[in-house]
Structures are given as structure tokens and as C-alpha cells.
Amino acid sequence: MTKKMAYECLVCGTTLGGPLGLLFHLFGVRRSMHNPNVCNRCGAHMQEGRVIELSVIFADLADFTEMTNRLGPERSYEVVNAFFKMASDALIKNDAFIDKYIGDAVMAIFNAPIPNAKHARGATTAALDIQEGLKSVSHALGLDLQARVGIATGYARVGRLGSTDRKDYTAIGDVVNLASRLETFAKPGEVIVDGKAFSQVAEDYPDLIPEELNVRGFAEPVEIYRIGKSDRENAAISVQQPDPLATRQKVGLGTVLFTIFGAPCAVAITLSPLAIALGLGSVMGALSPAFNTLDAAQIRIPLQVFAVLAAIINLYVIRRGNLQRQQFDTSALTAHEKYKVNFVIGLSVFSLLAVAYETYIHIFVLGMSYFSPTL
């Protein structure tokens, strides 16, 4: 079955489908590998750098070490790859942001960067979809595969972490550690949900009895609920999924410009290659009077107008990004991002100064009309 993809980024609203989506794709704006319903520019959003409530899920294959020894590396690779594809589809369908793959495990977060008030329900539904989807994977591979899943809800700091050269969007907090620990306590085919996450789905499992686990790293026992196969079959859990293709917003010129030249949400300044090319082009346009063949008014004036517009667009995108980064207290730019930003600023400022200088010489020094054919 073909997966439905959102027409627009669920975070910033950038068009991802249709002709405009194809145009943006040419300029480096595409669907994120973490969730195809989010654009690759949205590694940050309005909550970056903040502590927010979210749900975290860890899912892995049960008895993977034993299976690897039994099947060998090639067959094990095939199994894990099939599991990841199925699990990723289940997570994405429920608006998860896939944080990372670790060995045979997948970690995902809900409510960041895609806002979802019922994030714990979404995580639980995704977990059940993973357990159900594993039946088809097992049948296709001729193996009896089972997964263990842990879910926890709590507060974490979200944002981009990494080196000065590369940063990835992730979450840091006790809730992440708890979800990872709970997954190790789960039996094959079982989902363990902490008490806070369970509160959003309690009405679907009225007969489940809470337990308390002593979890390493946590001073107090943790209340958990175990959702097994029989519980899943008897539950009436239902999450209404909106059709991601149903909503199409009108796209303004400003959105198009910001998408092409920089991050549309402008929280992390991610200048596209076109922004740099535009900066170089503005310099060439500004220097056009230096070449006799380009000094004719019908050539010089359009080139200089282009140079000024290109410089202003680039400077405005950068300025807008800086203001929003300060407002939302986001993480620092990487060294590569800083280099690109400073490079484009330098090109833009040089272009504006060059056009201003040439115009001054043309009018006030030589006493000629700006529209004169040549100097």
C-alpha cells in the first residue's frame, strides 16, 4: 500500500508536494529522513532549546544477539532492515520524529518537532502498530520475530546537539532514559508504558493493573503498565488520523523566497546553495560597469537592480533568522553554518557598496544621468 504523504511540512508549512514541491526540491528543500511529512530544513522549530513535555518510544527485536549468532550477519542485516522499514512506517503514521537507530533498536519522540497534544496516545498506537506489523515481517522472512517496546512521557530539553561541524535534533532528559530502561524490562511481544503515558490511554485498558519497577538510575519505583497480546486484542484503542493530503494552504511569495534562500522557519539559519549563488551573482551585477560590454544602460541597470534585490533578500533572510534564534534561545550555529552566513553577508554588503559607489561616480563625479548609455 502506498503511504500518503503530507502536502506541506507539518512544522513550518513549506510545500512538499505538487509542482511547487518539485521546485523547492531543486533548491535542496526535501522531505526529512526522520519523517517525510517534515521538511529537511526543520531540524529546529519554535520549541528548540526549550524544556517541553513529550513521549519517547524505544523498540527493538527480542533476543537479537542470539538470532544474530544463529542467522549470521547477512541474514541478520536483512531482518533488521525489514524491521526498521516496518517500524518507521508505523512511527511516521503517528507523527513521530525518528531520533536514531541503535543496533536493532529505534528511538522516536512525539510532540517535537511535530506538535501533538495527545503524544502519549500516538506513541502507544505506534507501538501497537509495530507489534501488529511484525506479524507480516515474520511471515515474509519465515521467522518468528517479536519486539519489545518501552514508552515514557515526561519533560525533556529538545534541540540540536553535536559537534561544531554537525548537529542533529534530539531530546535530552530522564524521560529518554526511562523509555530505554522500560524497553529492556518488556517481554517479547509486550509494550511497557509508564504511568504518565498510560493516563492518555487508560480508558482503552480499564482492566490493566499497575506495577512498580525498580529502574536503575531512578530513586523511586516507577509505575508501569504492561500491554500484552491479549490486551491489544481486547482494547478499543482508536486514534483518528487526519488525511495528510487533505489540507493545502495558500503559499505566499514570502514563503517561497524563504524556502528557496533559507530555512522557512528561520530558526536555524540554513542558507541554500542558491543564496550563495545569488550572492555571487549580485557581486557580478554590481561590478558590471567595470566591463565596457556591460556598461550599456539596458544591461547595466537590470544587473544592478538584480544585485541590490539579491543582496537585500539574503540579508533579510539572515536577519530574520537571527531575531528568531534570539527569541527562542536556540542552539548555536555550526562552524559550517557560520561560515556560509558570514560569506553571504560579505557578498551582499560588498554588492550594495559597489552599486552605491558606481552610482555616486556616475551622477555626482561625472555629472551624467544614471540612465546614460555608457560612462
Tab-separated table of C-alpha atoms in Angstrom:
chain	number	residue	atom	x	y	z
A	1	MET	CA	0.000	0.000	0.000
A	2	THR	CA	1.331	3.401	-0.961
A	3	LYS	CA	1.868	5.694	2.005
A	4	LYS	CA	0.129	9.054	1.964
A	5	MET	CA	2.490	11.957	2.410
A	6	ALA	CA	1.635	15.368	3.793
A	7	TYR	CA	1.340	18.061	1.153
A	8	GLU	CA	3.098	20.517	3.463
A	9	CYS	CA	5.689	20.308	6.233
A	10	LEU	CA	3.798	19.678	9.476
A	11	VAL	CA	6.149	22.051	11.327
A	12	CYS	CA	6.724	25.105	9.137
A	13	GLY	CA	4.113	24.707	6.383
A	14	THR	CA	6.567	24.574	3.475
A	15	THR	CA	5.035	22.953	0.400
A	16	LEU	CA	6.415	19.446	-0.117
A	17	GLY	CA	4.049	18.121	-2.780
A	18	GLY	CA	2.897	19.198	-6.207
A	19	PRO	CA	4.740	21.406	-8.716
A	20	LEU	CA	5.916	23.869	-6.057
A	21	GLY	CA	7.300	20.978	-4.032
A	22	LEU	CA	9.303	19.862	-7.058
A	23	LEU	CA	10.629	23.404	-7.466
A	24	PHE	CA	11.710	23.536	-3.824
A	25	HIS	CA	13.341	20.124	-4.211
A	26	LEU	CA	15.644	21.595	-6.866
A	27	PHE	CA	16.835	24.112	-4.277
A	28	GLY	CA	17.573	21.497	-1.627
A	29	VAL	CA	14.257	21.510	0.255
A	30	ARG	CA	13.021	17.936	0.514
A	31	ARG	CA	11.297	15.549	2.876
A	32	SER	CA	13.239	14.762	6.045
A	33	MET	CA	14.688	11.293	6.534
A	34	HIS	CA	13.403	11.452	10.140
A	35	ASN	CA	9.811	11.917	8.987
A	36	PRO	CA	8.818	12.506	5.335
A	37	ASN	CA	5.972	14.746	6.492
A	38	VAL	CA	8.563	17.258	7.746
A	39	CYS	CA	10.978	19.199	5.535
A	40	ASN	CA	14.730	18.683	5.918
A	41	ARG	CA	15.130	22.345	6.923
A	42	CYS	CA	13.108	21.835	10.116
A	43	GLY	CA	15.851	20.381	12.294
A	44	ALA	CA	14.683	23.084	14.676
A	45	HIS	CA	11.320	24.610	15.450
A	46	MET	CA	9.723	27.108	17.754
A	47	GLN	CA	10.309	24.882	20.781
A	48	GLU	CA	14.013	24.262	20.165
A	49	GLY	CA	16.135	24.891	23.215
A	50	ARG	CA	13.075	24.692	25.483
A	51	VAL	CA	12.023	22.080	28.025
A	52	ILE	CA	8.707	20.585	26.874
A	53	GLU	CA	6.562	17.569	27.636
A	54	LEU	CA	6.907	14.769	25.132
A	55	SER	CA	6.683	10.998	24.791
A	56	VAL	CA	9.616	8.774	23.898
A	57	ILE	CA	9.491	5.278	22.448
A	58	PHE	CA	12.181	2.624	22.193
A	59	ALA	CA	11.523	-0.550	20.216
A	60	ASP	CA	13.864	-3.423	19.439
A	61	LEU	CA	13.846	-7.042	18.344
A	62	ALA	CA	13.728	-9.556	21.176
A	63	ASP	CA	16.667	-11.990	21.506
A	64	PHE	CA	18.584	-10.205	18.765
A	65	THR	CA	22.041	-11.339	19.925
A	66	GLU	CA	21.017	-14.990	19.864
A	67	MET	CA	19.358	-14.503	16.482
A	68	THR	CA	22.497	-12.901	15.033
A	69	ASN	CA	24.644	-15.825	16.138
A	70	ARG	CA	22.141	-18.236	14.633
A	71	LEU	CA	21.430	-16.482	11.326
A	72	GLY	CA	24.772	-14.851	10.552
A	73	PRO	CA	25.473	-11.232	9.579
A	74	GLU	CA	23.876	-11.201	6.109
A	75	ARG	CA	20.571	-12.719	7.166
A	76	SER	CA	20.508	-10.641	10.360
A	77	TYR	CA	21.012	-7.489	8.303
A	78	GLU	CA	18.013	-8.426	6.155
A	79	VAL	CA	15.888	-8.978	9.264
A	80	VAL	CA	16.843	-5.691	10.935
A	81	ASN	CA	16.350	-3.752	7.709
A	82	ALA	CA	12.839	-5.164	7.286
A	83	PHE	CA	12.041	-4.405	10.931
A	84	PHE	CA	13.252	-0.819	10.646
A	85	LYS	CA	11.210	-0.197	7.495
A	86	MET	CA	8.050	-1.501	9.119
A	87	ALA	CA	8.648	0.276	12.433
A	88	SER	CA	9.479	3.563	10.704
A	89	ASP	CA	6.218	3.446	8.747
A	90	ALA	CA	4.258	2.836	11.953
A	91	LEU	CA	6.009	5.687	13.753
A	92	ILE	CA	5.692	8.181	10.912
A	93	LYS	CA	1.996	7.381	10.504
A	94	ASN	CA	1.517	8.517	14.091
A	95	ASP	CA	3.543	11.761	13.716
A	96	ALA	CA	6.718	10.536	15.397
A	97	PHE	CA	10.107	12.101	14.789
A	98	ILE	CA	12.611	9.273	14.398
A	99	ASP	CA	15.592	10.266	16.502
A	100	LYS	CA	18.003	7.445	15.786
A	101	TYR	CA	18.586	3.780	15.024
A	102	ILE	CA	20.807	1.955	17.526
A	103	GLY	CA	21.782	-1.586	16.585
A	104	ASP	CA	18.422	-3.339	16.269
A	105	ALA	CA	16.529	-0.616	18.170
A	106	VAL	CA	14.747	2.523	17.026
A	107	MET	CA	14.133	5.617	19.155
A	108	ALA	CA	11.478	8.187	18.315
A	109	ILE	CA	9.916	11.192	20.022
A	110	PHE	CA	6.373	12.548	19.930
A	111	ASN	CA	5.290	16.207	20.289
A	112	ALA	CA	8.602	17.549	18.991
A	113	PRO	CA	9.109	18.922	16.448
A	114	ILE	CA	5.596	17.950	15.285
A	115	PRO	CA	3.158	19.296	17.918
A	116	ASN	CA	0.683	16.708	19.187
A	117	ALA	CA	-1.365	17.260	22.353
A	118	LYS	CA	-2.073	13.518	22.577
A	119	HIS	CA	1.534	12.469	22.113
A	120	ALA	CA	1.357	9.553	24.581
A	121	ARG	CA	-1.626	8.105	22.732
A	122	GLY	CA	0.232	8.497	19.464
A	123	ALA	CA	3.248	6.677	20.901
A	124	THR	CA	1.073	3.858	22.237
A	125	THR	CA	-0.726	3.486	18.931
A	126	ALA	CA	2.602	3.383	17.100
A	127	ALA	CA	3.830	0.677	19.489
A	128	LEU	CA	0.754	-1.446	18.822
A	129	ASP	CA	1.161	-0.920	15.082
A	130	ILE	CA	4.763	-2.121	15.363
A	131	GLN	CA	3.708	-5.281	17.184
A	132	GLU	CA	0.986	-5.921	14.623
A	133	GLY	CA	3.223	-5.139	11.653
A	134	LEU	CA	5.851	-7.562	12.883
A	135	LYS	CA	3.472	-10.409	12.051
A	136	SER	CA	3.749	-9.601	8.338
A	137	VAL	CA	7.526	-9.211	8.575
A	138	SER	CA	7.810	-12.574	10.328
A	139	HIS	CA	5.676	-14.245	7.678
A	140	ALA	CA	7.671	-12.701	4.826
A	141	LEU	CA	11.008	-13.775	6.314
A	142	GLY	CA	9.856	-17.151	7.582
A	143	LEU	CA	10.891	-16.319	11.143
A	144	ASP	CA	9.163	-15.891	14.485
A	145	LEU	CA	10.086	-12.290	15.277
A	146	GLN	CA	8.927	-10.410	18.344
A	147	ALA	CA	9.588	-6.890	19.537
A	148	ARG	CA	9.916	-5.247	22.923
A	149	VAL	CA	8.691	-1.677	23.322
A	150	GLY	CA	9.072	0.890	26.092
A	151	ILE	CA	7.211	4.208	26.283
A	152	ALA	CA	7.634	7.054	28.757
A	153	THR	CA	6.152	10.543	28.992
A	154	GLY	CA	7.834	13.464	30.698
A	155	TYR	CA	9.797	16.655	30.218
A	156	ALA	CA	12.960	16.932	28.149
A	157	ARG	CA	15.056	19.609	26.535
A	158	VAL	CA	14.833	19.463	22.771
A	159	GLY	CA	17.271	20.980	20.318
A	160	ARG	CA	20.238	20.361	18.104
A	161	LEU	CA	23.220	18.645	19.690
A	162	GLY	CA	26.567	17.632	18.249
A	163	SER	CA	29.959	18.918	17.288
A	164	THR	CA	30.814	22.326	15.867
A	165	ASP	CA	30.567	20.803	12.388
A	166	ARG	CA	27.384	18.767	12.687
A	167	LYS	CA	24.321	18.895	14.917
A	168	ASP	CA	21.207	16.738	14.972
A	169	TYR	CA	17.826	17.351	16.513
A	170	THR	CA	17.227	15.235	19.640
A	171	ALA	CA	15.817	15.202	23.170
A	172	ILE	CA	17.720	15.040	26.454
A	173	GLY	CA	16.153	14.184	29.811
A	174	ASP	CA	15.150	11.481	32.274
A	175	VAL	CA	12.167	10.565	30.106
A	176	VAL	CA	14.536	9.339	27.382
A	177	ASN	CA	16.482	7.189	29.823
A	178	LEU	CA	13.271	5.820	31.330
A	179	ALA	CA	11.825	4.771	27.975
A	180	SER	CA	15.074	2.984	27.156
A	181	ARG	CA	15.068	1.177	30.519
A	182	LEU	CA	11.416	0.152	30.219
A	183	GLU	CA	12.080	-1.419	26.840
A	184	THR	CA	14.627	-3.763	28.463
A	185	PHE	CA	12.008	-4.845	31.035
A	186	ALA	CA	9.426	-5.691	28.369
A	187	LYS	CA	8.830	-9.307	27.442
A	188	PRO	CA	8.868	-10.364	23.781
A	189	GLY	CA	5.698	-9.073	22.136
A	190	GLU	CA	4.968	-6.714	25.020
A	191	VAL	CA	4.657	-2.944	25.375
A	192	ILE	CA	5.529	-1.305	28.706
A	193	VAL	CA	4.061	2.155	29.290
A	194	ASP	CA	4.853	4.359	32.270
A	195	GLY	CA	2.031	5.783	34.382
A	196	LYS	CA	2.074	9.248	32.862
A	197	ALA	CA	1.861	7.947	29.305
A	198	PHE	CA	-0.803	5.427	30.286
A	199	SER	CA	-3.077	8.198	31.566
A	200	GLN	CA	-3.847	9.163	27.950
A	201	VAL	CA	-4.968	5.635	27.006
A	202	ALA	CA	-6.301	4.351	30.342
A	203	GLU	CA	-9.894	4.331	29.080
A	204	ASP	CA	-8.904	1.791	26.436
A	205	TYR	CA	-7.431	-0.605	29.013
A	206	PRO	CA	-9.698	-0.470	32.083
A	207	ASP	CA	-8.606	-3.900	33.309
A	208	LEU	CA	-4.838	-3.339	33.338
A	209	ILE	CA	-3.258	-3.411	36.779
A	210	PRO	CA	-0.330	-1.090	37.538
A	211	GLU	CA	3.019	-2.444	38.657
A	212	GLU	CA	6.032	-0.827	40.226
A	213	LEU	CA	9.526	-1.373	38.852
A	214	ASN	CA	12.830	-0.510	40.428
A	215	VAL	CA	14.592	1.074	37.477
A	216	ARG	CA	18.323	1.688	37.567
A	217	GLY	CA	19.077	5.395	37.793
A	218	PHE	CA	15.717	6.285	39.365
A	219	ALA	CA	15.456	6.726	43.126
A	220	GLU	CA	11.748	5.897	43.358
A	221	PRO	CA	9.909	2.878	41.909
A	222	VAL	CA	8.315	3.602	38.540
A	223	GLU	CA	4.640	2.862	37.928
A	224	ILE	CA	4.191	0.934	34.700
A	225	TYR	CA	1.533	-0.923	32.729
A	226	ARG	CA	2.157	-3.964	30.547
A	227	ILE	CA	0.202	-4.241	27.305
A	228	GLY	CA	0.394	-7.794	26.018
A	229	LYS	CA	-1.092	-9.531	23.010
A	230	SER	CA	-4.397	-10.357	24.698
A	231	ASP	CA	-4.719	-6.800	25.980
A	232	ARG	CA	-4.179	-5.417	22.485
A	233	GLU	CA	-6.857	-7.674	21.034
A	234	ASN	CA	-9.410	-6.659	23.666
A	235	ALA	CA	-8.643	-2.950	23.639
A	236	ALA	CA	-10.792	-0.412	21.860
A	237	ILE	CA	-7.915	1.954	21.219
A	238	SER	CA	-8.572	4.225	18.294
A	239	VAL	CA	-6.709	7.270	17.063
A	240	GLN	CA	-8.285	9.279	14.298
A	241	GLN	CA	-5.575	10.059	11.802
A	242	PRO	CA	-6.154	13.144	9.666
A	243	ASP	CA	-5.548	12.735	5.988
A	244	PRO	CA	-2.162	14.408	5.463
A	245	LEU	CA	-3.141	15.224	1.891
A	246	ALA	CA	-6.402	16.896	2.836
A	247	THR	CA	-5.063	20.311	3.793
A	248	ARG	CA	-3.476	22.587	1.263
A	249	GLN	CA	-2.641	26.108	2.298
A	250	LYS	CA	-2.099	29.088	0.066
A	251	VAL	CA	1.575	29.816	-0.390
A	252	GLY	CA	2.699	33.436	-0.381
A	253	LEU	CA	5.693	34.941	-2.142
A	254	GLY	CA	7.469	35.395	1.189
A	255	THR	CA	7.240	31.685	1.937
A	256	VAL	CA	8.620	30.846	-1.492
A	257	LEU	CA	11.583	33.198	-1.034
A	258	PHE	CA	12.435	31.937	2.437
A	259	THR	CA	12.131	28.327	1.326
A	260	ILE	CA	14.482	28.842	-1.616
A	261	PHE	CA	17.041	31.067	0.089
A	262	GLY	CA	16.907	29.842	3.662
A	263	ALA	CA	15.035	27.926	6.317
A	264	PRO	CA	11.332	28.804	6.083
A	265	CYS	CA	11.007	28.651	9.871
A	266	ALA	CA	14.275	30.609	10.041
A	267	VAL	CA	15.161	29.268	13.466
A	268	ALA	CA	18.272	27.514	12.283
A	269	ILE	CA	19.781	29.603	9.501
A	270	THR	CA	20.225	27.085	6.745
A	271	LEU	CA	21.092	29.052	3.642
A	272	SER	CA	20.538	27.139	0.443
A	273	PRO	CA	23.164	26.913	-2.316
A	274	LEU	CA	21.052	29.380	-4.302
A	275	ALA	CA	21.576	32.011	-1.609
A	276	ILE	CA	25.328	31.756	-2.114
A	277	ALA	CA	24.929	31.707	-5.894
A	278	LEU	CA	22.690	34.753	-5.623
A	279	GLY	CA	25.339	36.486	-3.544
A	280	LEU	CA	27.978	35.780	-6.166
A	281	GLY	CA	25.582	36.927	-8.870
A	282	SER	CA	24.917	40.162	-7.023
A	283	VAL	CA	28.648	40.873	-6.974
A	284	MET	CA	28.855	40.321	-10.728
A	285	GLY	CA	25.857	42.576	-11.242
A	286	ALA	CA	27.359	45.264	-9.041
A	287	LEU	CA	30.647	45.144	-10.939
A	288	SER	CA	29.002	45.248	-14.365
A	289	PRO	CA	30.090	48.870	-15.052
A	290	ALA	CA	33.705	47.723	-14.842
A	291	PHE	CA	33.208	45.897	-18.133
A	292	ASN	CA	32.649	48.047	-21.215
A	293	THR	CA	30.370	45.499	-22.841
A	294	LEU	CA	28.099	45.526	-19.773
A	295	ASP	CA	28.037	49.284	-19.187
A	296	ALA	CA	25.201	49.976	-21.599
A	297	ALA	CA	22.206	51.239	-19.620
A	298	GLN	CA	19.912	48.478	-20.872
A	299	ILE	CA	22.356	45.892	-19.458
A	300	ARG	CA	23.874	47.731	-16.508
A	301	ILE	CA	20.641	48.847	-14.841
A	302	PRO	CA	18.918	45.403	-14.764
A	303	LEU	CA	22.129	43.830	-13.441
A	304	GLN	CA	22.447	46.421	-10.695
A	305	VAL	CA	18.782	46.104	-9.756
A	306	PHE	CA	19.302	42.356	-9.537
A	307	ALA	CA	22.399	42.884	-7.389
A	308	VAL	CA	20.532	45.111	-4.932
A	309	LEU	CA	17.492	42.823	-4.698
A	310	ALA	CA	19.653	39.722	-4.267
A	311	ALA	CA	21.675	41.353	-1.508
A	312	ILE	CA	18.581	42.629	0.305
A	313	ILE	CA	16.850	39.229	0.147
A	314	ASN	CA	19.876	37.435	1.572
A	315	LEU	CA	20.417	39.987	4.341
A	316	TYR	CA	16.728	39.937	5.249
A	317	VAL	CA	16.616	36.135	5.492
A	318	ILE	CA	19.705	36.134	7.720
A	319	ARG	CA	18.399	38.964	9.895
A	320	ARG	CA	15.013	37.283	10.302
A	321	GLY	CA	16.699	34.052	11.306
A	322	ASN	CA	18.927	35.776	13.855
A	323	LEU	CA	15.973	37.510	15.502
A	324	GLN	CA	14.002	34.289	15.834
A	325	ARG	CA	17.029	32.403	17.105
A	326	GLN	CA	17.422	35.010	19.867
A	327	GLN	CA	13.717	34.925	20.650
A	328	PHE	CA	13.582	31.147	21.039
A	329	ASP	CA	17.043	30.726	22.602
A	330	THR	CA	18.099	28.078	20.098
A	331	SER	CA	21.415	26.271	19.870
A	332	ALA	CA	24.481	27.866	18.309
A	333	LEU	CA	25.225	27.583	14.617
A	334	THR	CA	27.766	25.037	13.492
A	335	ALA	CA	31.110	26.262	12.160
A	336	HIS	CA	29.978	25.456	8.602
A	337	GLU	CA	26.712	27.370	9.055
A	338	LYS	CA	28.567	30.385	10.461
A	339	TYR	CA	30.955	30.336	7.505
A	340	LYS	CA	28.102	30.303	4.992
A	341	VAL	CA	26.232	33.072	6.785
A	342	ASN	CA	29.295	35.318	7.038
A	343	PHE	CA	30.236	34.593	3.427
A	344	VAL	CA	26.795	35.590	2.138
A	345	ILE	CA	26.750	38.692	4.367
A	346	GLY	CA	30.118	39.733	2.950
A	347	LEU	CA	28.974	39.237	-0.648
A	348	SER	CA	25.735	41.125	-0.041
A	349	VAL	CA	27.362	44.103	1.690
A	350	PHE	CA	30.038	44.307	-0.999
A	351	SER	CA	27.365	44.295	-3.718
A	352	LEU	CA	25.403	47.122	-2.101
A	353	LEU	CA	28.536	49.212	-1.588
A	354	ALA	CA	29.703	48.584	-5.166
A	355	VAL	CA	26.362	49.654	-6.647
A	356	ALA	CA	26.248	52.728	-4.404
A	357	TYR	CA	29.819	53.703	-5.326
A	358	GLU	CA	29.250	53.285	-9.059
A	359	THR	CA	26.020	55.288	-8.879
A	360	TYR	CA	27.780	58.069	-6.958
A	361	ILE	CA	30.595	58.235	-9.533
A	362	HIS	CA	28.149	58.183	-12.424
A	363	ILE	CA	25.944	61.005	-11.137
A	364	PHE	CA	27.966	63.229	-8.814
A	365	VAL	CA	31.526	62.898	-10.127
A	366	LEU	CA	30.950	62.588	-13.868
A	367	GLY	CA	27.718	64.595	-13.836
A	368	MET	CA	25.911	62.101	-16.061
A	369	SER	CA	22.392	60.818	-15.906
A	370	TYR	CA	22.088	57.387	-14.341
A	371	PHE	CA	20.315	56.273	-17.494
A	372	SER	CA	23.097	57.446	-19.817
A	373	PRO	CA	24.118	54.706	-22.243
A	374	THR	CA	27.730	54.461	-21.038
A	375	LEU	CA	30.321	56.215	-18.943
